[in-house]
Short mmCIF file of C-alpha atoms in Angstrom, two decimals:
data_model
loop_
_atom_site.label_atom_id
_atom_site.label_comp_id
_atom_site.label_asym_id
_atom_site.label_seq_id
_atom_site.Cartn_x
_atom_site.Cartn_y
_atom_site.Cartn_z
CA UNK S 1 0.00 0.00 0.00
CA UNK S 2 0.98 3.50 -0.34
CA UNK S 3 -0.06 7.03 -0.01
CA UNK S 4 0.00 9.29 -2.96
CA UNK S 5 3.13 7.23 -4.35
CA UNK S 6 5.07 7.34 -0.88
CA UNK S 7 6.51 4.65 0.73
CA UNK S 8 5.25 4.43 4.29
CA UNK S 9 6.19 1.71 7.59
CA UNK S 10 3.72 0.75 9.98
CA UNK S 11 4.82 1.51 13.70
CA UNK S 12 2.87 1.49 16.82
CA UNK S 13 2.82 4.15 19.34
CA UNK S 14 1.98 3.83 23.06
CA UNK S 15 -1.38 5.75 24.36
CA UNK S 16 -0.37 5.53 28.31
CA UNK S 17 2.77 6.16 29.07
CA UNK S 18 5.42 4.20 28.31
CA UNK S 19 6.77 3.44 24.54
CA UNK S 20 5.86 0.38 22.48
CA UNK S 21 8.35 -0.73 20.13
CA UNK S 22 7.82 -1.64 16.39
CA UNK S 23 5.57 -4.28 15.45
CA UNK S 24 6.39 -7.25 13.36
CA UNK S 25 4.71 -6.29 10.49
CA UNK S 26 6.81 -3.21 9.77
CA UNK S 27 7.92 -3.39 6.43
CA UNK S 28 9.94 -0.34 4.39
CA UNK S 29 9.68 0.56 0.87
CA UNK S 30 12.35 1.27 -1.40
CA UNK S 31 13.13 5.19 -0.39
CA UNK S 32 14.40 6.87 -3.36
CA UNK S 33 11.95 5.96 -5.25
CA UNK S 34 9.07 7.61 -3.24
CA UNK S 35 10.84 10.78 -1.72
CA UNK S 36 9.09 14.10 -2.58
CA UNK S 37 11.13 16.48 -4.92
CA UNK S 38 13.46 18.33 -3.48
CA UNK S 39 14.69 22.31 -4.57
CA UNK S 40 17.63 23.92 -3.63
CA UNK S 41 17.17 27.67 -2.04
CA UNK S 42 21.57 28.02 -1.31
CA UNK S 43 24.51 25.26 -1.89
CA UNK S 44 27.12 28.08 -1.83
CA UNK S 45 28.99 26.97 1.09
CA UNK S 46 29.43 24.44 3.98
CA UNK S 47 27.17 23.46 7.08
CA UNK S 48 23.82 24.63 7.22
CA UNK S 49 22.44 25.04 10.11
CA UNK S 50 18.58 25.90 10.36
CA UNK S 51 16.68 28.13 8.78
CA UNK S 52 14.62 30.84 11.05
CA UNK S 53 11.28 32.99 9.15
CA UNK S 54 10.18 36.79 8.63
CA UNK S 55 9.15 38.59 6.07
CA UNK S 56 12.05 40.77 6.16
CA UNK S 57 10.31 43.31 2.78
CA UNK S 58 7.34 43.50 3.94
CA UNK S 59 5.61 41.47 0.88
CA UNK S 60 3.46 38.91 2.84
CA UNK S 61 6.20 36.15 2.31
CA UNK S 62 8.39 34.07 4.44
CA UNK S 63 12.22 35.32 4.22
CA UNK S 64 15.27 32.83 5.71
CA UNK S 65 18.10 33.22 7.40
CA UNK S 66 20.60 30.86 8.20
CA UNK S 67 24.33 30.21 9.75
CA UNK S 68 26.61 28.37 7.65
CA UNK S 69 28.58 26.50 10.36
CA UNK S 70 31.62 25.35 8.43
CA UNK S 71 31.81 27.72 6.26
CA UNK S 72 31.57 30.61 8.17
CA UNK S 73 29.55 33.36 7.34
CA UNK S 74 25.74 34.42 7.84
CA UNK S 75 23.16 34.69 4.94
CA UNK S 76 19.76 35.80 3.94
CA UNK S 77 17.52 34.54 1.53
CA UNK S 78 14.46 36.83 0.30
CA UNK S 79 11.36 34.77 -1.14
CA UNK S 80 10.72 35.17 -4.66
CA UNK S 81 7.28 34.22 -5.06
CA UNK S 82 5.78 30.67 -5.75
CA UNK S 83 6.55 31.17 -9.36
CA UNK S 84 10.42 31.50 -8.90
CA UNK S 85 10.38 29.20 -5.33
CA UNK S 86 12.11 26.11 -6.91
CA UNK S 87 14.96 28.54 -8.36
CA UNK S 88 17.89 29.34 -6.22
CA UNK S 89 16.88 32.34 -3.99
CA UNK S 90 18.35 36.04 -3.73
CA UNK S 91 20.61 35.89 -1.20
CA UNK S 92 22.80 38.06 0.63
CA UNK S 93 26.17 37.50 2.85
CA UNK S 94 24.94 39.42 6.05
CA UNK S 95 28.66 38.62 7.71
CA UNK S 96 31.23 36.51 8.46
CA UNK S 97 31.76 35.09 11.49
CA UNK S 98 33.29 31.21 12.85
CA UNK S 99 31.19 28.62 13.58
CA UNK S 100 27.75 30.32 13.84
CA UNK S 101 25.20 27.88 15.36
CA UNK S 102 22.01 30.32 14.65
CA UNK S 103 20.67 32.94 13.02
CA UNK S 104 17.70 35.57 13.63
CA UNK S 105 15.66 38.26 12.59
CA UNK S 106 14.88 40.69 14.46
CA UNK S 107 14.69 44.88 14.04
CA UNK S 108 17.09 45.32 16.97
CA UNK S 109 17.54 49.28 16.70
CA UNK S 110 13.37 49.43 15.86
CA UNK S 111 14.75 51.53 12.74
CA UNK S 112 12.36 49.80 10.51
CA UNK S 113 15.12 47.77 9.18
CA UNK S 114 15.30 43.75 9.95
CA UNK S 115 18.63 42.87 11.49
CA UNK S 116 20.02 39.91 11.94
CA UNK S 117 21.82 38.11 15.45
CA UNK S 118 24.12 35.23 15.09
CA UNK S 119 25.31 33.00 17.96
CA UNK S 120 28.77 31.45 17.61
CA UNK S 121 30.10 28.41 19.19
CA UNK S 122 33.60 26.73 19.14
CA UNK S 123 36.46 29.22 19.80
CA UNK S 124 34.28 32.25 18.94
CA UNK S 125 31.93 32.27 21.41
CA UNK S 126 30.32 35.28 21.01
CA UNK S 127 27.06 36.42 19.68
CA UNK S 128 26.85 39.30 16.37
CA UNK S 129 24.49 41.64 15.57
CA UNK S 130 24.41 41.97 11.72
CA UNK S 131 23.08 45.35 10.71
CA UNK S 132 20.76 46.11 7.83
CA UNK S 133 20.70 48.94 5.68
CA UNK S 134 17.86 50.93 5.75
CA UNK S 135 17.87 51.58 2.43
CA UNK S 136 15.48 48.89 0.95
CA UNK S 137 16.78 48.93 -2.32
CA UNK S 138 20.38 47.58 -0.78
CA UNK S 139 19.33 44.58 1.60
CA UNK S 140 20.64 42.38 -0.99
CA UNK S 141 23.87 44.01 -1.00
CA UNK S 142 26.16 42.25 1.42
CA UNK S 143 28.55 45.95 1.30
CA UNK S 144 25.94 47.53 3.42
CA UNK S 145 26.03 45.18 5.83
CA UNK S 146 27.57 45.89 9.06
CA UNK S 147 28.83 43.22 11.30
CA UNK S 148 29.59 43.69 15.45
CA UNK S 149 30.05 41.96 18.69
CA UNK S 150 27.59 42.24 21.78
CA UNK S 151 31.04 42.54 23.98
CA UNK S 152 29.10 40.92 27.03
CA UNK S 153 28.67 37.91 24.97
CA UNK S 154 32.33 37.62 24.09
CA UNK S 155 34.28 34.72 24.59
CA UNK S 156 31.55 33.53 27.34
CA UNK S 157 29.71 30.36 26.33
CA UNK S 158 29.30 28.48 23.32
CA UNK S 159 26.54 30.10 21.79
CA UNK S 160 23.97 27.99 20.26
CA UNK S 161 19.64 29.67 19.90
CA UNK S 162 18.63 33.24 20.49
CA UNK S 163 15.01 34.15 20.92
CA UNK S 164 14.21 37.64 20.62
CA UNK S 165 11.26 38.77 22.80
CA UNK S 166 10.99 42.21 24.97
CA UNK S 167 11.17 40.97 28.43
CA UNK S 168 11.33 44.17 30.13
CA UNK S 169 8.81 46.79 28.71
CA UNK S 170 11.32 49.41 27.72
CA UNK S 171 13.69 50.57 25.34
CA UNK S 172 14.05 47.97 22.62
CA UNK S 173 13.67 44.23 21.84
CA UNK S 174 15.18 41.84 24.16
CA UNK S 175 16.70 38.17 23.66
CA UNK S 176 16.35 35.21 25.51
CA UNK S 177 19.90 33.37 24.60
CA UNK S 178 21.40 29.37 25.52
CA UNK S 179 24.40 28.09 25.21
CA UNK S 180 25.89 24.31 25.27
CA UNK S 181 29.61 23.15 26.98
CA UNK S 182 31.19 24.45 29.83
CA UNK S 183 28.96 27.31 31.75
CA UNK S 184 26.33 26.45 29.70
CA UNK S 185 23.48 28.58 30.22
CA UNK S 186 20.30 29.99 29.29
CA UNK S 187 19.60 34.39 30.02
CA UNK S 188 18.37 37.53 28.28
CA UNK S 189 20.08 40.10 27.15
CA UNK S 190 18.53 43.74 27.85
CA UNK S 191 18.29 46.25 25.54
CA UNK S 192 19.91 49.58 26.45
CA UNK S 193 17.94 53.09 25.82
CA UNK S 194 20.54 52.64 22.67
CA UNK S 195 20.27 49.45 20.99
CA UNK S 196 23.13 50.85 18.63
CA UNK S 197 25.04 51.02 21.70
CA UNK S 198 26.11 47.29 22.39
CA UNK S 199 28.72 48.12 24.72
CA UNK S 200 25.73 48.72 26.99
CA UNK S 201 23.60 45.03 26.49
CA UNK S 202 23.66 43.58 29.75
CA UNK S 203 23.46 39.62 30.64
CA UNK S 204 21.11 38.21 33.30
CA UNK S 205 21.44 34.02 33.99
CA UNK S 206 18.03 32.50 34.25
CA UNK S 207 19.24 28.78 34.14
CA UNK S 208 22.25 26.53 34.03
CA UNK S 209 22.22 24.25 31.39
CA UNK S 210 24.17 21.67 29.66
CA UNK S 211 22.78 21.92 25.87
CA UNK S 212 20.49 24.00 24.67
CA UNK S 213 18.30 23.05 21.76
CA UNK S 214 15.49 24.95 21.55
CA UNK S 215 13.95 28.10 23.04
CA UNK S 216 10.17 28.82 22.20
CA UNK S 217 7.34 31.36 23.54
CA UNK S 218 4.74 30.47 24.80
CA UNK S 219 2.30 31.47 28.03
CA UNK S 220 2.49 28.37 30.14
CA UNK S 221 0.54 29.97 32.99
CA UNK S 222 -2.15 31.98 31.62
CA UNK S 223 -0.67 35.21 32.71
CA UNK S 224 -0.66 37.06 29.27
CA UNK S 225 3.02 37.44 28.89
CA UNK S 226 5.18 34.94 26.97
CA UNK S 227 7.23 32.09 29.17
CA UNK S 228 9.73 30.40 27.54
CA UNK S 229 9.79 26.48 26.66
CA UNK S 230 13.37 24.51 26.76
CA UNK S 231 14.95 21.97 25.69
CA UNK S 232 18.13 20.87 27.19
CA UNK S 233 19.83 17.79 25.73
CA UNK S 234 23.05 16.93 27.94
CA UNK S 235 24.05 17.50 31.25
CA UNK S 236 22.26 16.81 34.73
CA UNK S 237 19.33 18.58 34.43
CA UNK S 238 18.21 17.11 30.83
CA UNK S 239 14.98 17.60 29.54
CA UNK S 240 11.82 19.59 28.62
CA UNK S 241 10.99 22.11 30.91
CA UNK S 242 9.75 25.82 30.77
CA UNK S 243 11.14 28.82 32.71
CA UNK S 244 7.98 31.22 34.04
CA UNK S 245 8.27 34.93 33.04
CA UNK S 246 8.09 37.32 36.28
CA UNK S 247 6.70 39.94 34.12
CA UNK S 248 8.21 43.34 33.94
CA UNK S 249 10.22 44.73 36.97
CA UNK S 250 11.28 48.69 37.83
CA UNK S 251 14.12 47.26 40.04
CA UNK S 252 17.49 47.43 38.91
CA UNK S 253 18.18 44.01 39.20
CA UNK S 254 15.26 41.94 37.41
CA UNK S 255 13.67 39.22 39.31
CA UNK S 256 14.74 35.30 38.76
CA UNK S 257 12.68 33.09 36.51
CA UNK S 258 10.98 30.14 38.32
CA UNK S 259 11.78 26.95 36.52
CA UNK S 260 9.43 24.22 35.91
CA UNK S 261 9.87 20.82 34.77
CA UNK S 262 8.11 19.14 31.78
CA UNK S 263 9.25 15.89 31.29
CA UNK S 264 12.17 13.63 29.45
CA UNK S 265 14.03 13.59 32.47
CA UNK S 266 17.35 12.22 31.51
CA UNK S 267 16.37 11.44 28.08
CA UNK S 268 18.32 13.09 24.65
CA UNK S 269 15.80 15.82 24.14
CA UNK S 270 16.53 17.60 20.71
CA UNK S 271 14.09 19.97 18.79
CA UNK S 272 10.53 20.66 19.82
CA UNK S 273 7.24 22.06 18.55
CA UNK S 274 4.56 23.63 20.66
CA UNK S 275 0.67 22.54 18.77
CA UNK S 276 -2.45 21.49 19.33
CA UNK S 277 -1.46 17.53 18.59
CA UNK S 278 -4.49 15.74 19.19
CA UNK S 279 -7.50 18.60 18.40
CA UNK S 280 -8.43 19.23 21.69
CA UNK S 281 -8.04 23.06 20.93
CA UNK S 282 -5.10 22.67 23.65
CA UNK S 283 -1.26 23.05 22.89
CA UNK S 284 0.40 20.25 23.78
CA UNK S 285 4.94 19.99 23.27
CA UNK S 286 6.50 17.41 21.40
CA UNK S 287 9.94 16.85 21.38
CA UNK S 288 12.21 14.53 19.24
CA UNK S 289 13.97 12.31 21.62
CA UNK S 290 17.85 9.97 20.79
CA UNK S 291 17.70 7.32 19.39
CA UNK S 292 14.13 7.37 17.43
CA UNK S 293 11.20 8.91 19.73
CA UNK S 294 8.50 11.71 19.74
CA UNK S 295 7.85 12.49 23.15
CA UNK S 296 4.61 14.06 23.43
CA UNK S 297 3.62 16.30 26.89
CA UNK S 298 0.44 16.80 28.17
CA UNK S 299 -0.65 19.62 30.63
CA UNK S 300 -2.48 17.76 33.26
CA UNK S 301 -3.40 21.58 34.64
CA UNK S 302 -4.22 24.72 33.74
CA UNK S 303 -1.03 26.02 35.78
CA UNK S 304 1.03 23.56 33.65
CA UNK S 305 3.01 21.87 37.23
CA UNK S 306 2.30 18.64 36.27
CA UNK S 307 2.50 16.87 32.74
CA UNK S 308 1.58 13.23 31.31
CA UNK S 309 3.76 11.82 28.66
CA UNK S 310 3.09 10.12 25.70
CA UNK S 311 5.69 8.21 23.71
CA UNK S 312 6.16 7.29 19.66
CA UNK S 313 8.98 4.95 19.01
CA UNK S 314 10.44 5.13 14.83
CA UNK S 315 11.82 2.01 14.07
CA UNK S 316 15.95 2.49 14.07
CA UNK S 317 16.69 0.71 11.16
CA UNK S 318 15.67 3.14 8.53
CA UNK S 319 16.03 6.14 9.83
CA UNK S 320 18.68 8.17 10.96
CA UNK S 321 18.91 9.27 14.65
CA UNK S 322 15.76 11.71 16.04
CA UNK S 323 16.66 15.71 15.33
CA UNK S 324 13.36 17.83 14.99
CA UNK S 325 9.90 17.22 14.82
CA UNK S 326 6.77 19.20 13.73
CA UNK S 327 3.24 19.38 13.85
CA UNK S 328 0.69 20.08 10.75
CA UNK S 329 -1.68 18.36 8.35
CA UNK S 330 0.57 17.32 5.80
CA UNK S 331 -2.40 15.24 3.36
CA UNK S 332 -5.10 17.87 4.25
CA UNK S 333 -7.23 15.12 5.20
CA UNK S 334 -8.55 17.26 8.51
CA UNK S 335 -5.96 15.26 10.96
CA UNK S 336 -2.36 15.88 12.13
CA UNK S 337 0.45 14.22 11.33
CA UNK S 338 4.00 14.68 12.46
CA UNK S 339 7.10 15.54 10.46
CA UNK S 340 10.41 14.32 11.89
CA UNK S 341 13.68 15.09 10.95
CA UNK S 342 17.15 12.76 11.51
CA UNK S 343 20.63 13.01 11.95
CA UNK S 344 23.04 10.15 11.28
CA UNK S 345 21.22 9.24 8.43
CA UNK S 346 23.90 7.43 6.53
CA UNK S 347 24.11 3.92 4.59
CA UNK S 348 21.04 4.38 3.25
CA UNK S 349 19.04 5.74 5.80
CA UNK S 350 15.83 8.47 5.37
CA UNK S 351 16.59 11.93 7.01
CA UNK S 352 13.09 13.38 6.76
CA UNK S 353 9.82 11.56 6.77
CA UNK S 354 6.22 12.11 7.70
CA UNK S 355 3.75 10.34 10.52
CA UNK S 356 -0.09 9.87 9.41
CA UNK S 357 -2.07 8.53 12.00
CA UNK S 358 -4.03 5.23 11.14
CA UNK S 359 -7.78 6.26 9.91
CA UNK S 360 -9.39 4.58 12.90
CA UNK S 361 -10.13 7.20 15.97
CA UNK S 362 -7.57 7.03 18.86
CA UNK S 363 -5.21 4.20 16.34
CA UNK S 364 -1.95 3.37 18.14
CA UNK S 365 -0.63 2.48 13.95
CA UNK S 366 1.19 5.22 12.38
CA UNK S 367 2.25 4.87 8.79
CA UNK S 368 6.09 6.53 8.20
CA UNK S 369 6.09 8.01 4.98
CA UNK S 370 9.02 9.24 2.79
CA UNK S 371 10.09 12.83 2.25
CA UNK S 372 13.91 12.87 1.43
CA UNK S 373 14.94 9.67 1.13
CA UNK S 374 18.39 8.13 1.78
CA UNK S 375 19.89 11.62 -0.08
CA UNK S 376 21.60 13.46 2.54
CA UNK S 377 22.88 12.87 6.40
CA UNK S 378 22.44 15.68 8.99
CA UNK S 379 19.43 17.33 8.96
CA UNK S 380 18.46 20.21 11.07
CA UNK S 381 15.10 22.35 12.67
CA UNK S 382 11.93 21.55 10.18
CA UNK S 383 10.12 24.78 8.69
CA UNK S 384 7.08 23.99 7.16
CA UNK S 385 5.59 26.93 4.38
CA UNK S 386 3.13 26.53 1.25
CA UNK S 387 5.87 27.48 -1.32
CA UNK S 388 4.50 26.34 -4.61
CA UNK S 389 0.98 28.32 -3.53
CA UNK S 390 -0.70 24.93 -4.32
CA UNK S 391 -2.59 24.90 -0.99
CA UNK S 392 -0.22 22.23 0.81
CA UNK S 393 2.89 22.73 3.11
CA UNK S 394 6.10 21.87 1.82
CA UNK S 395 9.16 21.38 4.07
CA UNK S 396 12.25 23.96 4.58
CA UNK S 397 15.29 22.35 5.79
CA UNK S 398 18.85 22.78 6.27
CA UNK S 399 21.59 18.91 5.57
CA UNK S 400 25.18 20.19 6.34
CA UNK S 401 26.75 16.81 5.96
CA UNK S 402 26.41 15.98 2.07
CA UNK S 403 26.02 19.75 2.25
CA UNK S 404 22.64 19.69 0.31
CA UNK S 405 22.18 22.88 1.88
CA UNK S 406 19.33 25.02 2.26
CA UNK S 407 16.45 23.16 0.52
CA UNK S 408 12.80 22.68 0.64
CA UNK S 409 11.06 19.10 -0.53
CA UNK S 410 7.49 20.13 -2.71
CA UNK S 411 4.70 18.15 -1.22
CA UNK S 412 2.83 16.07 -3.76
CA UNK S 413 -0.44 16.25 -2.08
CA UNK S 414 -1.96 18.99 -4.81
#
């Protein structure tokens, strides 16, 4: 059997709380045959590492920017329309800096000009702000660009997601930034009166980490201001969790964020998604877990204190090991499905598939569908955006092994 000519494997999932291992049935197509197409957006250089969205012009479409890792340098892609999407994108060199980890927009000066923050790792560690013209007719021109340091950032921690998000209620935006390594962390950074002035940023520690993976907003508690939702893969205190937003302060030192634990205690806990999962018209978090698992959190109260935990177990043979996961109706048959992304996906192993849920309500069976293929080995944080304009959503990624690149795969559903 297959789904609009995609190979798919039969897994079960468990609906309590522990996981339930592949049943004997499971069998797996031929990949390459089935994988959707896939377009390039950049192969210019080495190590791609996620892609994060704005619309950056002001055209009412998703823009991209990205760190290239290896290669060393920070770019931008503007969207050219559905009509031009599968050809290479306009792109622009924002800076050059080592091993950048992420990349961000965000208006940092509010000059009505979308900037862009990078956070280095290896010897660098330090995090850039990338300045954009404000001319709009020069974005794409990578001499206009200006590239600095936030010096309280420099040399510090291995720098590794930045969130921006205005923490404080004054002067400019803030960010919420994580780290990995030795004095791993995760803070904000406050915006002076002077954004421009960077010598001025300061640092406040909210959390001592081990790996960050992810930071996302979201308000856990009802409050009306945004908390922030972690996930920390290494180190002692491992796992999902979500630090609670005090709100803004007039003292001169801000108040400490109280930290509250989700769940994957212990566990590998790589990229997650915050979505309404199962329909209930309540966000639950998912979380791709090492070796092959969706971990799936349930709020078990409106406070969010205490969580139940659902687990779906990808057969390891196949795939690749678990790096991102997302949530969205992929077939637009009215359900959810899951996309979920891999790392180590070598010797003929997929990088990128898709979950459906069996058709029968409540179904522990999930059918694994192909996206990429064996094509590619390390890929990164899943975007999902209607490209073509056919109605469905295709998949952005980064693969910085094969170096693939920035690329999107066209869903076949239309």
């Amino acid at each position: 059997m297959n789904m609009n000519g995609l190979s798919f494997i039969t897994i079960l999932i468990s609906l309590t709380d522990g996981p339930i291992q592949a049943n004997d049935r499971v069998k797996e197509q031929p990949a390459a045959q089935y994988a959707w197409k896939r377009h390039t957006i950049d192969s210019s250089s080495r190590g791609a590492d996620g892609v994060r969205l704005a619309d950056v012009n002001g055209d009412g479409l998703q823009d991209m920017t990205t760190g290239w890792e290896e290669g060393g340098i920070v770019r931008v892609y503007l969207n050219p329309g559905s009509k031009r999407a599968t050809e290479p994108w306009p792109a622009v060199t924002v800076g050059k800096v080592k091993s950048p980890e992420d990349a961000v927009f965000v208006d940092l000066d509010g000059d009505g000009a979308t900037d862009v923050v990078s956070s280095c790792e290896g010897k660098t560690r330090t995090m850039f702000v990338h300045w954009a013209p404000q001319q709009k007719d020069r974005y794409l021109d990578s001499t206009a660009w200006k590239t600095q340091p936030i010096p309280v950032t420099a040399k510090r921690q291995a720098w590794m997601f930045a969130l921006p998000m205005q923490i404080d209620g004054r002067n400019g935006i803030d960010l919420i930034v994580s780290s990995k390594g030795g004095g791993a962390s995760v803070g904000w950074l406050q915006s002076p009166k002077n954004p421009r002035d960077l010598s001025a940023w300061r640092f406040h520690k909210l959390y001592d980490a081990g790996w960050i993976m992810s930071l996302q907003p979201h308000d856990m508690d009802g409050d009306g201001d945004s908390d922030v939702v972690v996930s920390d893969r290494k180190g002692k205190n491992r796992g999902v969790l979500w630090l609670e937003n005090p709100g803004p302060s007039d003292k001169s030192e801000p108040p400490p964020w109280k930290e509250h634990r989700i769940g994957g205690t212990g566990r590998e806990v790589m990229f997650l998604d915050v979505a309404d999962f199962d329909g209930d018209k309540n966000e639950e978090i998912l979380a791709a877990v090492k070796p092959t698992d969706i971990l799936v959190f349930r709020p078990e109260s409106p406070s969010a204190s205490t969580w139940k935990t659902q687990t779906i177990t990808l057969p390891r043979d196949p795939l690749g090991t678990a790096k991102s996961v997302r949530v969205a109706d992929i077939d637009l048959d009215g359900r959810r499905d899951l996309v979920f992304s891999c790392e180590k996906a070598n010797r003929a192993k997929s990088g990128l598939v898709w979950l459906k849920r069996a058709k029968k309500p409540n179904s522990p069976k999930w059918e694994v569908n192909e996206i990429s293929g064996p094509d590619g080995i390390k890929f990164d944080l899943i975007q999902l955006l209607d490209l073509d304009a056919d109605g469905d959503l295709d998949v952005v990624c980064c693969e910085e092994r094969k170096n693939l690149g920035v690329i999107w795969y066209e869903n076949p559903t239309r």
